[in-house]
Amino acid sequence: MPAQDPAANGSRADFSATLRAAIDARDVTLTWLRERLAANGNPVSGATLSYWRSGARRPEGPQSLAAVEHLESLLRLETGALLSLIGPTQRVGPLGTPQYPLEQARLEKAVAETFIALGSPVMDPGRDVSTHAVTEVGADGFVISRTTRTILQCTSGTITHVPYLDLTPDQPVPAPTFTMVSGGRITRRHSHPTGEVHGMMIELERPLGPAQTTMIEWRLEFPPEYPGMRETGHGVARNARDVLLWTRFHPDALPTWIEAVEETPDGTEVADHYLDGATAIHEVRRNWGPGMLLHRWGYDDRD
């Protein structure tokens, strides 16, 4: 069983003690609170209120947090007096079985070897909770850069480092330029001999314990000798709460066709997209993964 976070236990105790004192000072019952919460659209069971008061549980999720905000009003507390004491969630959420979002055994082997070369477990104990990947496309129709911002969560143990890879299946390419924007520093880079897998290892600003989260942001840029790419995407090995691709085209190079490609263990799905006067497209998946989400585009008839 993972060790409990002492700070989280302290927050839970402070929350329950403050709630209990406020209920006593207001001289009201849990039934009275439950009825008024329900009447204002924040239903919470009497048992849940009892758990919160005793410290056996603490509020989790947006509905519970909304109820706590209303409790502050009902108990005549200052705004944030209870919310500020809840502390970070200890729920990891649904994970599913981690898998490589790859269809080729050869590429999967190259990915595993790259992880090992970076000094990472083949399946590290972290997951992307929420990822926004923004790709800039130049006037020649090729990718210039991709900036990725991720909420990273530890699923077990302690995380101090996390690897990320860039894949170009069936197309050997030079290594792109990995740059850390915020949240850590790059300690190692590695390119697989096939030229189809390039990776980096990020040292986080602070260690993450079970269920804790942090934010990191990094950028990929492509050198002049890099072959022109008209594809971009992001892959996750575990279930993610949301994945967003935002691909922004140069106004002088709007593609004649665009498609979104979703590769999961259940198969591959392809859907057409249309700019309809815009210069960018986006793709969102919620509670999704493992899988790869891609945008592809071109400037002539599709084969």
mmCIF file with all atom_site columns, C-alpha atoms in Angstrom, residues 71-246:
data_model
loop_
_atom_site.group_PDB
_atom_site.id
_atom_site.type_symbol
_atom_site.label_atom_id
_atom_site.label_alt_id
_atom_site.label_comp_id
_atom_site.label_asym_id
_atom_site.label_entity_id
_atom_site.label_seq_id
_atom_site.pdbx_PDB_ins_code
_atom_site.Cartn_x
_atom_site.Cartn_y
_atom_site.Cartn_z
_atom_site.occupancy
_atom_site.B_iso_or_equiv
_atom_site.pdbx_formal_charge
_atom_site.auth_seq_id
_atom_site.auth_comp_id
_atom_site.auth_asym_id
_atom_site.auth_atom_id
_atom_site.pdbx_PDB_model_num
ATOM 1   C CA . LEU A 1 71  ? -21.407 25.288 3.489   1.00 0.00 ? 71  LEU A CA 1
ATOM 2   C CA . GLU A 1 72  ? -19.148 28.269 4.101   1.00 0.00 ? 72  GLU A CA 1
ATOM 3   C CA . SER A 1 73  ? -22.125 30.552 3.523   1.00 0.00 ? 73  SER A CA 1
ATOM 4   C CA . LEU A 1 74  ? -24.522 28.485 5.621   1.00 0.00 ? 74  LEU A CA 1
ATOM 5   C CA . LEU A 1 75  ? -22.052 28.366 8.509   1.00 0.00 ? 75  LEU A CA 1
ATOM 6   C CA . ARG A 1 76  ? -21.213 32.083 8.204   1.00 0.00 ? 76  ARG A CA 1
ATOM 7   C CA . LEU A 1 77  ? -17.566 31.478 7.467   1.00 0.00 ? 77  LEU A CA 1
ATOM 8   C CA . GLU A 1 78  ? -15.283 33.634 5.361   1.00 0.00 ? 78  GLU A CA 1
ATOM 9   C CA . THR A 1 79  ? -15.007 32.687 1.693   1.00 0.00 ? 79  THR A CA 1
ATOM 10  C CA . GLY A 1 80  ? -12.400 29.935 1.303   1.00 0.00 ? 80  GLY A CA 1
ATOM 11  C CA . ALA A 1 81  ? -12.285 29.089 5.012   1.00 0.00 ? 81  ALA A CA 1
ATOM 12  C CA . LEU A 1 82  ? -13.115 25.439 4.252   1.00 0.00 ? 82  LEU A CA 1
ATOM 13  C CA . LEU A 1 83  ? -12.080 25.111 0.602   1.00 0.00 ? 83  LEU A CA 1
ATOM 14  C CA . SER A 1 84  ? -8.515  26.207 1.373   1.00 0.00 ? 84  SER A CA 1
ATOM 15  C CA . LEU A 1 85  ? -8.133  23.319 3.842   1.00 0.00 ? 85  LEU A CA 1
ATOM 16  C CA . ILE A 1 86  ? -9.159  20.450 1.574   1.00 0.00 ? 86  ILE A CA 1
ATOM 17  C CA . GLY A 1 87  ? -5.738  19.966 0.003   1.00 0.00 ? 87  GLY A CA 1
ATOM 18  C CA . PRO A 1 88  ? -4.904  18.080 -3.212  1.00 0.00 ? 88  PRO A CA 1
ATOM 19  C CA . THR A 1 89  ? -6.974  15.085 -4.228  1.00 0.00 ? 89  THR A CA 1
ATOM 20  C CA . GLN A 1 90  ? -5.592  11.618 -3.490  1.00 0.00 ? 90  GLN A CA 1
ATOM 21  C CA . ARG A 1 91  ? -7.703  9.973  -6.183  1.00 0.00 ? 91  ARG A CA 1
ATOM 22  C CA . VAL A 1 92  ? -5.835  8.791  -9.207  1.00 0.00 ? 92  VAL A CA 1
ATOM 23  C CA . GLY A 1 93  ? -8.999  8.144  -11.212 1.00 0.00 ? 93  GLY A CA 1
ATOM 24  C CA . PRO A 1 94  ? -9.519  5.441  -13.849 1.00 0.00 ? 94  PRO A CA 1
ATOM 25  C CA . LEU A 1 95  ? -6.240  4.202  -15.288 1.00 0.00 ? 95  LEU A CA 1
ATOM 26  C CA . GLY A 1 96  ? -6.968  1.119  -17.358 1.00 0.00 ? 96  GLY A CA 1
ATOM 27  C CA . THR A 1 97  ? -4.183  -1.179 -18.518 1.00 0.00 ? 97  THR A CA 1
ATOM 28  C CA . PRO A 1 98  ? -1.143  0.748  -19.792 1.00 0.00 ? 98  PRO A CA 1
ATOM 29  C CA . GLN A 1 99  ? -0.357  -0.048 -23.421 1.00 0.00 ? 99  GLN A CA 1
ATOM 30  C CA . TYR A 1 100 ? 1.770   1.321  -26.187 1.00 0.00 ? 100 TYR A CA 1
ATOM 31  C CA . PRO A 1 101 ? -0.548  3.080  -28.657 1.00 0.00 ? 101 PRO A CA 1
ATOM 32  C CA . LEU A 1 102 ? 1.279   1.353  -31.515 1.00 0.00 ? 102 LEU A CA 1
ATOM 33  C CA . GLU A 1 103 ? 0.289   -1.179 -34.133 1.00 0.00 ? 103 GLU A CA 1
ATOM 34  C CA . GLN A 1 104 ? 3.800   -2.211 -35.185 1.00 0.00 ? 104 GLN A CA 1
ATOM 35  C CA . ALA A 1 105 ? 5.740   -4.653 -33.012 1.00 0.00 ? 105 ALA A CA 1
ATOM 36  C CA . ARG A 1 106 ? 9.004   -3.375 -34.536 1.00 0.00 ? 106 ARG A CA 1
ATOM 37  C CA . LEU A 1 107 ? 8.252   0.212  -33.520 1.00 0.00 ? 107 LEU A CA 1
ATOM 38  C CA . GLU A 1 108 ? 7.089   -0.919 -30.089 1.00 0.00 ? 108 GLU A CA 1
ATOM 39  C CA . LYS A 1 109 ? 10.485  -2.587 -29.604 1.00 0.00 ? 109 LYS A CA 1
ATOM 40  C CA . ALA A 1 110 ? 12.272  0.635  -30.617 1.00 0.00 ? 110 ALA A CA 1
ATOM 41  C CA . VAL A 1 111 ? 10.147  2.602  -28.137 1.00 0.00 ? 111 VAL A CA 1
ATOM 42  C CA . ALA A 1 112 ? 10.980  0.178  -25.309 1.00 0.00 ? 112 ALA A CA 1
ATOM 43  C CA . GLU A 1 113 ? 14.693  0.355  -26.128 1.00 0.00 ? 113 GLU A CA 1
ATOM 44  C CA . THR A 1 114 ? 14.564  4.173  -26.148 1.00 0.00 ? 114 THR A CA 1
ATOM 45  C CA . PHE A 1 115 ? 12.917  4.255  -22.726 1.00 0.00 ? 115 PHE A CA 1
ATOM 46  C CA . ILE A 1 116 ? 15.638  1.966  -21.377 1.00 0.00 ? 116 ILE A CA 1
ATOM 47  C CA . ALA A 1 117 ? 18.388  4.106  -22.940 1.00 0.00 ? 117 ALA A CA 1
ATOM 48  C CA . LEU A 1 118 ? 16.893  7.162  -21.232 1.00 0.00 ? 118 LEU A CA 1
ATOM 49  C CA . GLY A 1 119 ? 17.037  5.324  -17.904 1.00 0.00 ? 119 GLY A CA 1
ATOM 50  C CA . SER A 1 120 ? 13.274  4.955  -17.590 1.00 0.00 ? 120 SER A CA 1
ATOM 51  C CA . PRO A 1 121 ? 11.086  1.943  -16.855 1.00 0.00 ? 121 PRO A CA 1
ATOM 52  C CA . VAL A 1 122 ? 9.406   0.701  -20.015 1.00 0.00 ? 122 VAL A CA 1
ATOM 53  C CA . MET A 1 123 ? 6.100   1.731  -18.420 1.00 0.00 ? 123 MET A CA 1
ATOM 54  C CA . ASP A 1 124 ? 6.797   4.611  -16.032 1.00 0.00 ? 124 ASP A CA 1
ATOM 55  C CA . PRO A 1 125 ? 4.397   5.219  -13.090 1.00 0.00 ? 125 PRO A CA 1
ATOM 56  C CA . GLY A 1 126 ? 2.990   8.456  -14.471 1.00 0.00 ? 126 GLY A CA 1
ATOM 57  C CA . ARG A 1 127 ? 0.130   9.444  -16.699 1.00 0.00 ? 127 ARG A CA 1
ATOM 58  C CA . ASP A 1 128 ? -0.932  12.488 -18.681 1.00 0.00 ? 128 ASP A CA 1
ATOM 59  C CA . VAL A 1 129 ? -4.115  13.666 -16.966 1.00 0.00 ? 129 VAL A CA 1
ATOM 60  C CA . SER A 1 130 ? -4.682  16.517 -19.393 1.00 0.00 ? 130 SER A CA 1
ATOM 61  C CA . THR A 1 131 ? -2.619  17.419 -22.461 1.00 0.00 ? 131 THR A CA 1
ATOM 62  C CA . HIS A 1 132 ? -2.849  20.354 -24.869 1.00 0.00 ? 132 HIS A CA 1
ATOM 63  C CA . ALA A 1 133 ? -0.606  20.027 -27.923 1.00 0.00 ? 133 ALA A CA 1
ATOM 64  C CA . VAL A 1 134 ? -0.380  23.111 -30.166 1.00 0.00 ? 134 VAL A CA 1
ATOM 65  C CA . THR A 1 135 ? 1.245   22.721 -33.588 1.00 0.00 ? 135 THR A CA 1
ATOM 66  C CA . GLU A 1 136 ? 2.346   25.621 -35.799 1.00 0.00 ? 136 GLU A CA 1
ATOM 67  C CA . VAL A 1 137 ? 2.372   25.000 -39.571 1.00 0.00 ? 137 VAL A CA 1
ATOM 68  C CA . GLY A 1 138 ? 4.492   27.245 -41.796 1.00 0.00 ? 138 GLY A CA 1
ATOM 69  C CA . ALA A 1 139 ? 3.912   28.837 -45.202 1.00 0.00 ? 139 ALA A CA 1
ATOM 70  C CA . ASP A 1 140 ? 5.322   25.710 -46.882 1.00 0.00 ? 140 ASP A CA 1
ATOM 71  C CA . GLY A 1 141 ? 2.624   23.565 -45.237 1.00 0.00 ? 141 GLY A CA 1
ATOM 72  C CA . PHE A 1 142 ? 5.106   21.746 -42.994 1.00 0.00 ? 142 PHE A CA 1
ATOM 73  C CA . VAL A 1 143 ? 5.231   21.602 -39.204 1.00 0.00 ? 143 VAL A CA 1
ATOM 74  C CA . ILE A 1 144 ? 7.424   24.282 -37.636 1.00 0.00 ? 144 ILE A CA 1
ATOM 75  C CA . SER A 1 145 ? 6.984   23.438 -33.975 1.00 0.00 ? 145 SER A CA 1
ATOM 76  C CA . ARG A 1 146 ? 4.755   21.681 -31.453 1.00 0.00 ? 146 ARG A CA 1
ATOM 77  C CA . THR A 1 147 ? 4.307   22.950 -27.906 1.00 0.00 ? 147 THR A CA 1
ATOM 78  C CA . THR A 1 148 ? 2.877   20.490 -25.393 1.00 0.00 ? 148 THR A CA 1
ATOM 79  C CA . ARG A 1 149 ? 1.481   21.391 -21.982 1.00 0.00 ? 149 ARG A CA 1
ATOM 80  C CA . THR A 1 150 ? 0.619   18.478 -19.697 1.00 0.00 ? 150 THR A CA 1
ATOM 81  C CA . ILE A 1 151 ? -0.781  17.877 -16.228 1.00 0.00 ? 151 ILE A CA 1
ATOM 82  C CA . LEU A 1 152 ? 1.273   14.888 -15.082 1.00 0.00 ? 152 LEU A CA 1
ATOM 83  C CA . GLN A 1 153 ? 0.063   12.608 -12.282 1.00 0.00 ? 153 GLN A CA 1
ATOM 84  C CA . CYS A 1 154 ? 1.963   9.967  -10.307 1.00 0.00 ? 154 CYS A CA 1
ATOM 85  C CA . THR A 1 155 ? 0.045   6.672  -10.267 1.00 0.00 ? 155 THR A CA 1
ATOM 86  C CA . SER A 1 156 ? 2.248   4.891  -7.708  1.00 0.00 ? 156 SER A CA 1
ATOM 87  C CA . GLY A 1 157 ? 5.455   5.304  -5.751  1.00 0.00 ? 157 GLY A CA 1
ATOM 88  C CA . THR A 1 158 ? 7.419   8.519  -6.310  1.00 0.00 ? 158 THR A CA 1
ATOM 89  C CA . ILE A 1 159 ? 8.285   10.182 -9.615  1.00 0.00 ? 159 ILE A CA 1
ATOM 90  C CA . THR A 1 160 ? 11.332  12.423 -10.008 1.00 0.00 ? 160 THR A CA 1
ATOM 91  C CA . HIS A 1 161 ? 11.875  12.019 -13.765 1.00 0.00 ? 161 HIS A CA 1
ATOM 92  C CA . VAL A 1 162 ? 9.560   11.438 -16.724 1.00 0.00 ? 162 VAL A CA 1
ATOM 93  C CA . PRO A 1 163 ? 10.381  10.528 -20.359 1.00 0.00 ? 163 PRO A CA 1
ATOM 94  C CA . TYR A 1 164 ? 8.668   11.772 -23.514 1.00 0.00 ? 164 TYR A CA 1
ATOM 95  C CA . LEU A 1 165 ? 9.168   10.510 -27.060 1.00 0.00 ? 165 LEU A CA 1
ATOM 96  C CA . ASP A 1 166 ? 8.627   11.764 -30.605 1.00 0.00 ? 166 ASP A CA 1
ATOM 97  C CA . LEU A 1 167 ? 7.744   9.046  -33.142 1.00 0.00 ? 167 LEU A CA 1
ATOM 98  C CA . THR A 1 168 ? 7.887   9.035  -36.949 1.00 0.00 ? 168 THR A CA 1
ATOM 99  C CA . PRO A 1 169 ? 6.778   5.503  -37.935 1.00 0.00 ? 169 PRO A CA 1
ATOM 100 C CA . ASP A 1 170 ? 8.424   4.204  -41.121 1.00 0.00 ? 170 ASP A CA 1
ATOM 101 C CA . GLN A 1 171 ? 10.278  7.505  -41.648 1.00 0.00 ? 171 GLN A CA 1
ATOM 102 C CA . PRO A 1 172 ? 13.821  7.828  -40.260 1.00 0.00 ? 172 PRO A CA 1
ATOM 103 C CA . VAL A 1 173 ? 14.519  11.474 -39.419 1.00 0.00 ? 173 VAL A CA 1
ATOM 104 C CA . PRO A 1 174 ? 17.172  13.547 -37.610 1.00 0.00 ? 174 PRO A CA 1
ATOM 105 C CA . ALA A 1 175 ? 16.521  14.326 -33.969 1.00 0.00 ? 175 ALA A CA 1
ATOM 106 C CA . PRO A 1 176 ? 14.198  17.288 -33.411 1.00 0.00 ? 176 PRO A CA 1
ATOM 107 C CA . THR A 1 177 ? 15.153  19.968 -30.893 1.00 0.00 ? 177 THR A CA 1
ATOM 108 C CA . PHE A 1 178 ? 13.597  19.337 -27.476 1.00 0.00 ? 178 PHE A CA 1
ATOM 109 C CA . THR A 1 179 ? 13.272  22.462 -25.304 1.00 0.00 ? 179 THR A CA 1
ATOM 110 C CA . MET A 1 180 ? 11.870  22.638 -21.799 1.00 0.00 ? 180 MET A CA 1
ATOM 111 C CA . VAL A 1 181 ? 9.564   25.634 -21.286 1.00 0.00 ? 181 VAL A CA 1
ATOM 112 C CA . SER A 1 182 ? 8.549   25.136 -17.651 1.00 0.00 ? 182 SER A CA 1
ATOM 113 C CA . GLY A 1 183 ? 8.186   22.555 -14.896 1.00 0.00 ? 183 GLY A CA 1
ATOM 114 C CA . GLY A 1 184 ? 11.558  20.824 -15.079 1.00 0.00 ? 184 GLY A CA 1
ATOM 115 C CA . ARG A 1 185 ? 14.789  20.407 -16.995 1.00 0.00 ? 185 ARG A CA 1
ATOM 116 C CA . ILE A 1 186 ? 16.006  17.980 -19.652 1.00 0.00 ? 186 ILE A CA 1
ATOM 117 C CA . THR A 1 187 ? 18.695  15.668 -18.270 1.00 0.00 ? 187 THR A CA 1
ATOM 118 C CA . ARG A 1 188 ? 19.122  13.223 -21.148 1.00 0.00 ? 188 ARG A CA 1
ATOM 119 C CA . ARG A 1 189 ? 18.303  12.833 -24.844 1.00 0.00 ? 189 ARG A CA 1
ATOM 120 C CA . HIS A 1 190 ? 18.423  9.705  -26.970 1.00 0.00 ? 190 HIS A CA 1
ATOM 121 C CA . SER A 1 191 ? 17.734  8.826  -30.596 1.00 0.00 ? 191 SER A CA 1
ATOM 122 C CA . HIS A 1 192 ? 17.070  5.217  -31.560 1.00 0.00 ? 192 HIS A CA 1
ATOM 123 C CA . PRO A 1 193 ? 19.281  3.815  -34.350 1.00 0.00 ? 193 PRO A CA 1
ATOM 124 C CA . THR A 1 194 ? 16.205  3.429  -36.575 1.00 0.00 ? 194 THR A CA 1
ATOM 125 C CA . GLY A 1 195 ? 15.728  7.215  -36.580 1.00 0.00 ? 195 GLY A CA 1
ATOM 126 C CA . GLU A 1 196 ? 12.016  6.684  -35.915 1.00 0.00 ? 196 GLU A CA 1
ATOM 127 C CA . VAL A 1 197 ? 12.062  7.283  -32.150 1.00 0.00 ? 197 VAL A CA 1
ATOM 128 C CA . HIS A 1 198 ? 13.652  10.282 -30.409 1.00 0.00 ? 198 HIS A CA 1
ATOM 129 C CA . GLY A 1 199 ? 13.253  10.977 -26.709 1.00 0.00 ? 199 GLY A CA 1
ATOM 130 C CA . MET A 1 200 ? 14.165  13.098 -23.738 1.00 0.00 ? 200 MET A CA 1
ATOM 131 C CA . MET A 1 201 ? 14.173  12.636 -19.972 1.00 0.00 ? 201 MET A CA 1
ATOM 132 C CA . ILE A 1 202 ? 12.733  15.451 -17.848 1.00 0.00 ? 202 ILE A CA 1
ATOM 133 C CA . GLU A 1 203 ? 13.721  15.962 -14.218 1.00 0.00 ? 203 GLU A CA 1
ATOM 134 C CA . LEU A 1 204 ? 10.711  17.453 -12.444 1.00 0.00 ? 204 LEU A CA 1
ATOM 135 C CA . GLU A 1 205 ? 11.016  20.560 -10.271 1.00 0.00 ? 205 GLU A CA 1
ATOM 136 C CA . ARG A 1 206 ? 9.835   18.529 -7.284  1.00 0.00 ? 206 ARG A CA 1
ATOM 137 C CA . PRO A 1 207 ? 9.169   14.817 -6.646  1.00 0.00 ? 207 PRO A CA 1
ATOM 138 C CA . LEU A 1 208 ? 5.595   13.582 -7.035  1.00 0.00 ? 208 LEU A CA 1
ATOM 139 C CA . GLY A 1 209 ? 4.007   11.154 -4.570  1.00 0.00 ? 209 GLY A CA 1
ATOM 140 C CA . PRO A 1 210 ? 0.977   8.934  -5.232  1.00 0.00 ? 210 PRO A CA 1
ATOM 141 C CA . ALA A 1 211 ? -1.869  10.834 -6.952  1.00 0.00 ? 211 ALA A CA 1
ATOM 142 C CA . GLN A 1 212 ? 0.005   14.149 -6.835  1.00 0.00 ? 212 GLN A CA 1
ATOM 143 C CA . THR A 1 213 ? 0.141   16.267 -9.980  1.00 0.00 ? 213 THR A CA 1
ATOM 144 C CA . THR A 1 214 ? 2.383   18.855 -11.580 1.00 0.00 ? 214 THR A CA 1
ATOM 145 C CA . MET A 1 215 ? 2.422   20.795 -14.849 1.00 0.00 ? 215 MET A CA 1
ATOM 146 C CA . ILE A 1 216 ? 5.158   20.628 -17.449 1.00 0.00 ? 216 ILE A CA 1
ATOM 147 C CA . GLU A 1 217 ? 5.532   22.319 -20.808 1.00 0.00 ? 217 GLU A CA 1
ATOM 148 C CA . TRP A 1 218 ? 8.002   21.579 -23.564 1.00 0.00 ? 218 TRP A CA 1
ATOM 149 C CA . ARG A 1 219 ? 8.525   22.416 -27.235 1.00 0.00 ? 219 ARG A CA 1
ATOM 150 C CA . LEU A 1 220 ? 9.649   20.448 -30.261 1.00 0.00 ? 220 LEU A CA 1
ATOM 151 C CA . GLU A 1 221 ? 11.285  22.335 -33.125 1.00 0.00 ? 221 GLU A CA 1
ATOM 152 C CA . PHE A 1 222 ? 12.515  20.818 -36.357 1.00 0.00 ? 222 PHE A CA 1
ATOM 153 C CA . PRO A 1 223 ? 15.929  21.586 -37.908 1.00 0.00 ? 223 PRO A CA 1
ATOM 154 C CA . PRO A 1 224 ? 16.363  22.650 -41.563 1.00 0.00 ? 224 PRO A CA 1
ATOM 155 C CA . GLU A 1 225 ? 17.527  19.158 -42.572 1.00 0.00 ? 225 GLU A CA 1
ATOM 156 C CA . TYR A 1 226 ? 14.376  17.638 -41.104 1.00 0.00 ? 226 TYR A CA 1
ATOM 157 C CA . PRO A 1 227 ? 12.045  16.283 -43.839 1.00 0.00 ? 227 PRO A CA 1
ATOM 158 C CA . GLY A 1 228 ? 8.801   18.193 -44.200 1.00 0.00 ? 228 GLY A CA 1
ATOM 159 C CA . MET A 1 229 ? 6.076   16.789 -41.940 1.00 0.00 ? 229 MET A CA 1
ATOM 160 C CA . ARG A 1 230 ? 2.379   17.214 -42.633 1.00 0.00 ? 230 ARG A CA 1
ATOM 161 C CA . GLU A 1 231 ? 1.266   15.279 -39.593 1.00 0.00 ? 231 GLU A CA 1
ATOM 162 C CA . THR A 1 232 ? 1.143   15.995 -35.865 1.00 0.00 ? 232 THR A CA 1
ATOM 163 C CA . GLY A 1 233 ? -0.309  14.304 -32.814 1.00 0.00 ? 233 GLY A CA 1
ATOM 164 C CA . HIS A 1 234 ? -0.025  13.027 -29.272 1.00 0.00 ? 234 HIS A CA 1
ATOM 165 C CA . GLY A 1 235 ? -0.177  9.547  -27.767 1.00 0.00 ? 235 GLY A CA 1
ATOM 166 C CA . VAL A 1 236 ? -0.996  8.317  -24.263 1.00 0.00 ? 236 VAL A CA 1
ATOM 167 C CA . ALA A 1 237 ? -0.234  4.909  -22.741 1.00 0.00 ? 237 ALA A CA 1
ATOM 168 C CA . ARG A 1 238 ? -2.950  5.222  -20.076 1.00 0.00 ? 238 ARG A CA 1
ATOM 169 C CA . ASN A 1 239 ? -6.437  6.674  -19.840 1.00 0.00 ? 239 ASN A CA 1
ATOM 170 C CA . ALA A 1 240 ? -6.345  10.496 -19.925 1.00 0.00 ? 240 ALA A CA 1
ATOM 171 C CA . ARG A 1 241 ? -9.072  12.845 -18.777 1.00 0.00 ? 241 ARG A CA 1
ATOM 172 C CA . ASP A 1 242 ? -8.636  14.922 -21.903 1.00 0.00 ? 242 ASP A CA 1
ATOM 173 C CA . VAL A 1 243 ? -6.356  15.235 -24.904 1.00 0.00 ? 243 VAL A CA 1
ATOM 174 C CA . LEU A 1 244 ? -6.528  18.330 -27.130 1.00 0.00 ? 244 LEU A CA 1
ATOM 175 C CA . LEU A 1 245 ? -4.800  18.823 -30.466 1.00 0.00 ? 245 LEU A CA 1
ATOM 176 C CA . TRP A 1 246 ? -4.807  22.363 -31.869 1.00 0.00 ? 246 TRP A CA 1
#
